Coordinates of C-alpha atoms (C1' of nucleotides) in Angstrom, one line a residue:
Chain A
M1115 CA -1.0 -69.0 80.0
S1116 CA 2.8 -70.5 79.5
T1117 CA 4.3 -71.2 76.2
L1118 CA 5.6 -73.7 76.4
V1119 CA 4.4 -76.7 78.6
D1120 CA 0.6 -76.7 80.7
M1121 CA 0.5 -80.1 81.9
S1122 CA 0.1 -80.1 85.6
V1123 CA 0.3 -77.3 88.2
T1124 CA 4.0 -76.9 87.8
N1125 CA 5.1 -75.1 84.4
Q1126 CA 8.6 -77.1 85.2
P1127 CA 8.6 -78.8 81.9
R1128 CA 9.0 -82.5 83.4
R1129 CA 12.3 -84.9 84.2
R1130 CA 12.8 -86.8 81.7
D1131 CA 10.8 -89.7 81.8
A1132 CA 10.0 -92.1 79.1
A1133 CA 7.1 -94.2 81.1
A1134 CA 5.9 -90.5 82.6
T1135 CA 5.5 -89.4 79.2
R1136 CA 3.8 -91.8 77.6
E1137 CA 1.1 -92.6 80.8
A1138 CA 0.5 -88.7 79.9
I1139 CA 0.3 -89.1 76.5
L1140 CA -2.2 -91.8 76.7
T1141 CA -4.5 -90.2 80.0
S1142 CA -4.5 -87.1 77.4
A1143 CA -5.8 -89.2 74.4
I1144 CA -8.5 -90.8 76.3
E1145 CA -9.7 -87.8 77.4
A1146 CA -9.5 -85.6 73.8
F1147 CA -11.2 -89.2 72.2
T1148 CA -13.9 -89.5 74.5
R1149 CA -14.4 -85.5 74.2
A1150 CA -14.4 -85.1 70.4
G1151 CA -13.9 -88.8 69.2
Y1152 CA -11.3 -91.1 66.9
D1153 CA -12.1 -87.8 64.1
G1154 CA -13.0 -85.3 66.0
A1155 CA -9.3 -85.2 68.1
G1156 CA -6.1 -84.3 66.8
V1157 CA -3.1 -85.7 67.4
R1158 CA -1.4 -82.0 67.7
E1159 CA -4.3 -81.2 70.5
V1160 CA -3.4 -84.5 72.5
A1161 CA 0.1 -83.7 72.5
A1162 CA -0.5 -80.0 73.8
A1163 CA -2.5 -81.4 76.3
A1164 CA 0.3 -83.8 77.6
G1165 CA 2.8 -81.1 77.0
V1166 CA 4.3 -82.5 74.1
T1167 CA 5.0 -82.4 70.7
A1168 CA 3.3 -84.2 67.8
M1169 CA 5.9 -86.1 66.9
L1170 CA 6.0 -87.9 70.0
V1171 CA 2.8 -89.4 70.2
N1172 CA 3.5 -91.3 66.3
R1173 CA 7.4 -91.9 68.2
Y1174 CA 5.6 -93.1 71.4
F1175 CA 2.5 -95.3 69.7
G1176 CA 3.2 -95.7 65.8
S1177 CA 0.1 -93.9 64.9
K1178 CA -3.0 -92.1 65.5
E1179 CA -4.7 -95.7 65.0
Q1180 CA -2.8 -97.4 67.3
L1181 CA -2.3 -94.3 69.8
F1182 CA -6.9 -95.1 70.0
A1183 CA -6.2 -98.7 70.2
E1184 CA -4.1 -98.5 73.5
A1185 CA -6.3 -95.6 74.5
V1186 CA -9.7 -97.8 74.2
D1187 CA -8.1 -100.9 75.8
R1188 CA -7.2 -98.6 79.1
S1189 CA -10.9 -96.9 79.2
F1190 CA -12.6 -100.4 78.8
T1191 CA -10.6 -102.2 81.5
A1192 CA -11.4 -99.6 84.0
P1193 CA -13.7 -101.2 86.2
T1194 CA -17.1 -99.8 85.6
V1195 CA -20.2 -101.7 87.6
V1196 CA -19.2 -105.5 89.0
G1197 CA -21.4 -105.8 91.1
A1198 CA -21.1 -109.3 92.8
D1199 CA -24.2 -110.6 93.9
P1200 CA -25.7 -111.7 90.4
A1201 CA -29.3 -110.9 92.1
E1202 CA -28.5 -107.3 92.6
L1203 CA -27.1 -106.7 89.4
P1204 CA -30.3 -105.3 87.5
A1205 CA -30.5 -103.0 90.4
K1206 CA -26.8 -101.8 90.2
L1207 CA -26.5 -101.3 87.0
A1208 CA -29.7 -98.6 86.7
A1209 CA -28.4 -96.8 89.2
A1210 CA -24.7 -96.6 88.2
L1211 CA -26.1 -95.7 84.9
V1212 CA -28.9 -92.8 85.9
A1213 CA -25.7 -91.4 88.4
R1214 CA -22.8 -91.6 85.6
T1215 CA -25.2 -90.3 82.3
D1216 CA -26.6 -86.9 84.3
P1217 CA -26.2 -84.4 82.2
A1218 CA -23.5 -82.4 84.6
A1219 CA -22.0 -85.2 85.3
G1220 CA -18.1 -85.5 84.9
Q1221 CA -17.5 -86.9 81.3
L1222 CA -15.4 -90.2 81.0
S1223 CA -17.0 -93.6 80.3
P1224 CA -16.3 -96.0 78.2
F1225 CA -19.2 -95.8 76.6
L1226 CA -18.9 -92.0 75.5
L1227 CA -15.5 -93.0 73.7
M1228 CA -17.7 -95.4 71.7
L1229 CA -20.3 -93.2 70.9
R1230 CA -18.4 -90.6 69.7
S1231 CA -15.9 -92.5 67.7
A1232 CA -18.6 -95.1 65.7
N1233 CA -18.6 -92.6 62.7
N1234 CA -15.1 -93.9 62.1
P1235 CA -15.3 -98.1 60.5
R1236 CA -11.9 -98.1 61.3
A1237 CA -12.2 -97.4 65.1
A1238 CA -15.3 -99.6 64.8
E1239 CA -13.4 -102.3 64.6
I1240 CA -11.6 -101.3 67.4
M1241 CA -13.9 -101.2 69.8
R1242 CA -15.4 -104.3 68.5
E1243 CA -12.4 -106.6 69.5
A1244 CA -11.7 -104.4 72.4
I1245 CA -15.3 -105.0 74.3
G1246 CA -14.8 -109.0 72.7
R1247 CA -11.5 -108.6 74.8
H1248 CA -12.6 -107.1 78.1
V1249 CA -16.1 -105.9 78.6
G1250 CA -18.6 -108.9 77.0
S1251 CA -16.6 -111.7 78.7
R1252 CA -16.5 -110.4 82.1
L1253 CA -20.8 -108.9 81.8
T1254 CA -21.8 -112.8 80.2
G1255 CA -20.0 -114.2 83.3
L1256 CA -22.1 -111.9 85.6
L1257 CA -25.4 -113.7 83.7
T1258 CA -26.8 -117.2 84.3
G1259 CA -28.9 -119.3 81.6
P1260 CA -28.6 -119.4 78.0
D1261 CA -27.9 -117.0 75.8
S1262 CA -26.1 -115.3 77.7
G1263 CA -23.5 -113.9 75.6
E1264 CA -26.4 -112.1 73.4
R1265 CA -28.1 -110.9 77.2
A1266 CA -24.6 -109.4 77.9
E1267 CA -24.7 -107.5 74.6
L1268 CA -28.3 -106.0 74.9
V1269 CA -27.8 -104.8 78.5
L1270 CA -25.0 -103.4 77.2
S1271 CA -26.6 -102.3 74.1
V1272 CA -29.4 -100.4 76.6
V1273 CA -26.4 -98.7 78.5
A1274 CA -25.1 -96.8 75.3
G1275 CA -28.3 -95.9 74.2
V1276 CA -29.2 -94.7 77.3
W1277 CA -26.1 -92.6 77.3
L1278 CA -26.4 -91.5 73.9
M1279 CA -30.0 -90.2 74.5
R1280 CA -29.4 -88.3 77.9
S1281 CA -25.8 -87.8 78.0
I1282 CA -24.8 -86.8 74.2
L1283 CA -28.1 -85.6 72.7
A1284 CA -29.5 -83.8 75.8
T1285 CA -33.1 -84.7 75.1
P1286 CA -35.4 -82.7 76.6
A1287 CA -37.5 -85.7 78.7
L1288 CA -34.5 -88.0 79.7
T1289 CA -32.8 -84.8 80.9
A1290 CA -35.7 -83.4 82.8
A1291 CA -36.9 -87.0 84.2
D1292 CA -36.6 -87.5 88.4
P1293 CA -34.0 -89.6 88.6
G1294 CA -35.6 -92.1 90.8
Q1295 CA -38.8 -92.6 88.0
L1296 CA -35.3 -93.7 85.6
D1297 CA -34.1 -95.8 87.6
E1298 CA -37.1 -97.9 88.3
Q1299 CA -37.9 -98.2 84.7
L1300 CA -34.6 -99.1 84.1
T1301 CA -33.9 -101.4 86.5
A1302 CA -37.5 -103.3 85.2
V1303 CA -35.6 -103.5 81.8
M1304 CA -31.7 -104.6 83.0
Q1305 CA -34.1 -108.1 85.3
V1306 CA -35.7 -108.5 81.9
L1307 CA -32.3 -108.6 80.5
C1308 CA -30.9 -110.7 83.4
R1309 CA -33.3 -113.6 83.5
P1310 CA -32.5 -116.9 82.9
N1311 CA -35.6 -117.6 81.2
P1312 CA -37.5 -115.1 78.4
A1313 CA -40.7 -116.9 79.0
Chain B
M579 CA -16.5 -94.2 34.8
S580 CA -18.2 -90.9 33.4
T581 CA -15.7 -88.4 34.1
L582 CA -18.4 -85.5 34.4
V583 CA -21.6 -86.9 36.2
D584 CA -23.0 -90.4 37.0
M585 CA -26.0 -89.8 39.0
S586 CA -28.5 -91.7 36.8
V587 CA -28.2 -95.1 34.5
T588 CA -28.1 -92.2 31.7
N589 CA -24.6 -89.4 31.3
Q590 CA -26.8 -87.1 30.3
P591 CA -26.1 -84.0 32.1
R592 CA -29.8 -83.4 33.1
R593 CA -32.0 -80.6 32.3
R594 CA -31.8 -77.6 34.0
D595 CA -33.9 -77.3 37.2
A596 CA -33.8 -76.2 40.3
A597 CA -35.7 -78.2 42.4
A598 CA -35.1 -81.7 41.1
T599 CA -31.3 -80.6 41.4
R600 CA -32.0 -79.6 44.8
E601 CA -33.3 -82.9 45.3
A602 CA -30.9 -85.0 44.3
I603 CA -28.6 -83.5 46.4
L604 CA -31.0 -83.8 49.5
T605 CA -31.0 -87.3 48.6
S606 CA -27.2 -88.0 48.0
A607 CA -26.5 -86.2 51.4
I608 CA -28.6 -88.3 53.9
E609 CA -27.2 -91.5 52.1
A610 CA -23.3 -89.6 52.6
F611 CA -24.5 -88.4 56.3
T612 CA -26.3 -91.7 57.1
R613 CA -22.9 -93.8 55.9
A614 CA -20.4 -91.7 57.2
G615 CA -21.7 -89.0 59.7
Y616 CA -21.1 -85.5 59.8
D617 CA -17.6 -85.1 60.1
G618 CA -17.1 -88.2 57.8
A619 CA -19.2 -87.0 54.6
G620 CA -17.6 -84.2 53.0
V621 CA -19.4 -81.4 50.4
R622 CA -17.6 -82.4 47.2
E623 CA -18.1 -86.1 47.8
V624 CA -22.2 -85.5 48.3
A625 CA -22.6 -82.8 45.1
A626 CA -20.2 -85.6 43.1
A627 CA -22.9 -88.3 43.7
A628 CA -25.6 -86.0 42.8
G629 CA -23.9 -84.9 39.8
V630 CA -23.1 -81.2 40.6
T631 CA -20.0 -79.4 41.9
A632 CA -19.6 -78.8 45.5
M633 CA -20.2 -74.7 45.1
L634 CA -23.9 -74.9 44.2
V635 CA -24.3 -77.4 47.6
N636 CA -23.7 -74.2 49.5
R637 CA -25.7 -71.9 47.1
Y638 CA -28.7 -74.3 47.7
F639 CA -27.9 -75.0 51.1
G640 CA -26.1 -71.8 52.9
S641 CA -23.5 -74.5 54.6
K642 CA -23.1 -77.7 55.3
E643 CA -24.3 -76.9 58.5
Q644 CA -27.9 -76.2 57.2
L645 CA -27.7 -79.2 54.5
F646 CA -27.5 -81.5 57.2
A647 CA -30.7 -80.3 59.2
E648 CA -32.2 -80.4 56.0
A649 CA -31.3 -83.9 55.7
V650 CA -32.0 -84.8 59.7
D651 CA -35.3 -83.5 59.4
R652 CA -36.0 -85.1 56.0
S653 CA -34.5 -88.6 57.5
F654 CA -36.5 -88.7 60.5
T655 CA -40.0 -87.9 58.3
A656 CA -39.3 -91.1 57.2
P657 CA -42.1 -93.1 58.5
T658 CA -40.7 -95.7 60.9
V659 CA -42.5 -97.6 63.0
V660 CA -46.6 -96.2 63.7
G661 CA -48.3 -99.4 64.5
A662 CA -52.0 -98.1 65.1
D663 CA -52.4 -100.6 67.8
P664 CA -50.8 -99.3 70.9
A665 CA -51.3 -103.1 72.2
E666 CA -49.5 -104.5 69.5
L667 CA -46.8 -101.9 69.5
P668 CA -43.9 -103.3 71.6
A669 CA -44.6 -106.6 69.6
K670 CA -43.7 -104.2 66.2
L671 CA -41.2 -102.4 67.5
A672 CA -39.3 -105.6 68.0
A673 CA -39.5 -106.7 64.9
A674 CA -39.0 -104.3 63.2
L675 CA -35.9 -103.7 65.0
V676 CA -34.3 -107.1 64.3
A677 CA -35.4 -106.8 60.8
R678 CA -33.3 -103.5 60.2
T679 CA -30.8 -104.4 62.0
D680 CA -29.9 -107.2 60.3
P681 CA -25.9 -106.6 59.1
A682 CA -26.5 -107.6 55.9
A683 CA -29.1 -105.3 55.4
G684 CA -29.3 -102.1 53.1
Q685 CA -28.5 -99.3 55.6
L686 CA -30.7 -96.3 55.2
S687 CA -32.2 -94.9 58.9
P688 CA -32.0 -92.2 61.2
F689 CA -30.9 -93.8 64.0
L690 CA -27.8 -94.9 61.6
L691 CA -27.3 -91.2 60.8
M692 CA -28.0 -90.2 64.3
L693 CA -25.3 -92.6 65.5
R694 CA -22.3 -91.7 63.0
S695 CA -23.1 -87.8 63.7
A696 CA -23.0 -88.0 67.7
N697 CA -19.5 -87.3 67.8
N698 CA -20.2 -83.7 66.5
P699 CA -21.8 -81.0 69.2
R700 CA -23.2 -78.7 66.5
A701 CA -24.8 -81.8 65.2
A702 CA -25.9 -83.6 67.8
E703 CA -28.0 -80.2 68.6
I704 CA -29.3 -79.9 65.6
M705 CA -30.4 -83.8 65.8
R706 CA -31.7 -83.1 69.3
E707 CA -34.0 -80.4 68.6
A708 CA -35.0 -82.8 64.9
I709 CA -35.9 -85.4 67.5
G710 CA -38.1 -83.2 70.0
R711 CA -40.0 -82.4 66.6
H712 CA -40.8 -85.3 64.8
V713 CA -40.2 -88.7 66.1
G714 CA -40.7 -87.7 70.0
S715 CA -44.1 -86.7 69.8
R716 CA -44.9 -89.1 67.4
L717 CA -44.0 -92.3 69.7
T718 CA -45.5 -90.2 73.0
G719 CA -48.9 -90.3 71.4
L720 CA -48.6 -93.8 71.1
L721 CA -47.4 -94.4 74.6
T722 CA -50.6 -94.3 77.7
G723 CA -50.1 -93.4 81.3
P724 CA -47.9 -91.1 83.2
D725 CA -44.9 -90.5 81.7
S726 CA -45.2 -90.9 78.6
G727 CA -42.5 -88.4 77.0
E728 CA -39.7 -90.2 79.5
R729 CA -40.7 -93.8 78.4
A730 CA -40.6 -92.6 75.0
E731 CA -37.2 -91.9 74.6
L732 CA -35.9 -94.9 76.7
V733 CA -37.6 -96.8 73.9
L734 CA -35.5 -94.4 71.2
S735 CA -32.6 -95.6 73.8
V736 CA -32.9 -98.8 73.5
V737 CA -33.6 -98.8 69.3
A738 CA -30.6 -96.9 69.4
G739 CA -28.3 -99.0 71.5
V740 CA -29.2 -102.2 69.9
W741 CA -28.4 -100.4 66.2
L742 CA -25.3 -99.4 67.3
M743 CA -24.1 -102.7 68.9
R744 CA -25.6 -104.9 66.0
S745 CA -24.8 -102.3 63.0
I746 CA -22.6 -100.4 63.5
L747 CA -19.7 -102.4 65.9
A748 CA -21.5 -105.6 65.1
T749 CA -20.6 -107.2 67.9
P750 CA -20.0 -110.9 67.7
A751 CA -22.7 -112.2 69.7
L752 CA -25.4 -109.8 68.9
T753 CA -24.4 -110.8 65.1
A754 CA -24.5 -114.1 65.4
A755 CA -27.7 -114.2 67.7
D756 CA -31.1 -116.2 66.0
P757 CA -33.4 -113.7 65.5
G758 CA -36.2 -115.3 67.0
Q759 CA -34.4 -114.9 70.3
L760 CA -33.5 -111.5 69.8
D761 CA -37.0 -110.3 68.7
E762 CA -38.4 -112.1 72.0
Q763 CA -35.4 -110.4 74.4
L764 CA -36.4 -107.1 72.9
T765 CA -40.6 -107.7 72.7
A766 CA -40.2 -108.4 76.8
V767 CA -38.0 -105.2 76.8
M768 CA -40.2 -103.0 74.9
Q769 CA -43.7 -104.2 76.8
V770 CA -41.6 -103.1 79.9
L771 CA -41.2 -99.8 78.7
C772 CA -45.5 -99.3 77.1
R773 CA -46.9 -100.4 79.6
P774 CA -48.7 -97.5 81.9
N775 CA -47.8 -98.6 85.4
P776 CA -43.8 -99.4 86.6
A777 CA -44.8 -101.5 89.4
Chain C
dC359 C1' -33.5 -63.8 16.2
dA360 C1' -31.2 -61.4 20.2
dG361 C1' -31.4 -60.6 25.5
dG362 C1' -31.4 -61.5 29.9
dT363 C1' -31.8 -64.6 33.9
dA364 C1' -31.6 -68.7 36.4
dT365 C1' -28.6 -72.7 36.8
dG366 C1' -24.2 -74.6 37.1
dT367 C1' -18.7 -74.4 37.2
dC368 C1' -13.9 -73.1 38.0
dT369 C1' -10.2 -70.8 40.2
dA370 C1' -8.6 -70.2 44.8
dC371 C1' -7.5 -69.3 49.7
dG372 C1' -6.5 -70.4 54.8
dA373 C1' -6.5 -73.2 57.6
dC374 C1' -6.6 -77.9 59.6
dT375 C1' -5.1 -83.1 58.9
dG376 C1' -1.0 -87.3 60.3
dT377 C1' 3.2 -88.5 59.4
dA378 C1' 7.9 -88.4 58.0
dG379 C1' 13.4 -87.1 58.3
dA380 C1' 16.8 -84.1 60.3
dC381 C1' 18.5 -82.1 64.3
dC382 C1' 19.2 -80.5 69.7
dC383 C1' 20.1 -81.5 74.5
dG384 C1' 20.0 -83.2 79.2
dG385 C1' 22.0 -86.4 82.2
dA386 C1' 23.5 -90.4 84.2
dT387 C1' 28.2 -93.3 83.0
dT388 C1' 32.7 -93.7 82.9
Chain D
dA292 C1' 35.5 -83.7 83.3
dA293 C1' 34.8 -85.8 78.6
dT294 C1' 31.3 -88.4 76.2
dC295 C1' 27.1 -90.9 74.7
dC296 C1' 22.3 -92.5 74.3
dG297 C1' 17.5 -91.7 74.8
dG298 C1' 14.4 -88.1 75.3
dG299 C1' 11.6 -84.6 72.4
dT300 C1' 11.5 -80.9 68.9
dC301 C1' 11.3 -78.5 64.5
dT302 C1' 10.8 -78.0 59.9
dA303 C1' 8.1 -79.9 55.7
dC304 C1' 5.3 -82.3 53.4
dA305 C1' 1.4 -83.7 50.6
dG306 C1' -3.3 -83.6 51.0
dT307 C1' -8.3 -83.0 52.3
dC308 C1' -11.5 -79.7 54.2
dG309 C1' -15.4 -75.8 53.8
dT310 C1' -16.4 -71.8 51.0
dA311 C1' -15.7 -67.5 48.9
dG312 C1' -16.1 -64.3 44.4
dA313 C1' -15.5 -64.0 39.1
dC314 C1' -16.8 -66.2 35.7
dA315 C1' -19.5 -69.0 31.9
dT316 C1' -24.1 -71.5 29.8
dA317 C1' -28.6 -73.2 29.3
dC318 C1' -32.9 -72.0 28.5
dC319 C1' -37.0 -68.9 28.3
dT320 C1' -39.2 -64.9 27.2
dG321 C1' -39.6 -60.7 24.0

DNA sequence: CAGGTATGTCTACGACTGTAGACCCGGATT
DNA sequence: AATCCGGGTCTACAGTCGTAGACATACCTG
């Protein structure tokens, strides 16, 4: 392997470009934080994957905490499941959830980032704010009826829980389960949470 | 504060008793791992809270990893919600979940331990085995009909997800939500997952 | 009272962490 | 071609981590 840089296919040390370098660091940070969590990912590790030194990270982002905040914000901005038709929302949510929590799937999701960083109180605070800023409001708008905010966050709870059990813990029954069965169950759950009146 | 020991009301250094000391360490470990997760809790911290030195922890448990394994096992053994009557299971699950995830509640739960340690792959492995050994089989037995294992783990998913969003992230809508409303929604969700046939 | 053993402590090591300050150098401008 | 500044690196520090090995002490047994 190359001794200095290994950020891309070419071993060229990349032309000096502040914006591009910053972007490379941020991308690398999202990957590292998603894989190892806030505490588990080191600044040196993030920097190396971006082809720079650790100090440059702090020069661009101030501190690890601020880097994390930007990484979370970017990760949560990614368009998850925003099906337009409210009637098809439960089915779309369930289908996407089953597909993306497959243990063999490519791992890169704001929910994984959340779950892997939940142990750190400061990281939890940052993520709560990011949820309120992006996902929460967006999902709440798709739900009709009273208590839409509460039900939106319950939907997020179910999504996060399934991601934990199926993708991170890799629990046996959920790992071996038939995707069609899972989809059916989860669609029913989502329908309950998306309907206007609980009665 | 005392400089040497602070494990109890008395400052007496506790009579030498291997079993009692081991128990004190294990109790302290459960508390620390539940509060800070596997990576966040240090061996010295666990030892200090038990009134011993760090090395004694390794002498009794071999390593931090083995200590964690015993702590997880003990925490998951605690009788959670095992209502006898299957018909009342959804309601009891929902009620207990709402009560115990209250942000002001006393924090000590296997689910908190799980969520706060999920970032570490080795810890995840240990917890998966513990789930299969205790909770999984117990809950599966309470469910009737086909795919009871799969549905049992989906119930665990929902519980874990709500615990994350409400207790750890302290999301605004779930924090401010009326407990009665929450109970109603979650009971409906649990009923879906506990019924024999999904259709 | 003497001794031995289980119980607990002390010191230390090597590795890793986030980050502060000094330093270097490529590349467009004048 | 000389200059200058933004983009990057190097060295280092103070701290924490898990744990290995040698050492001290309290308690039960004779």
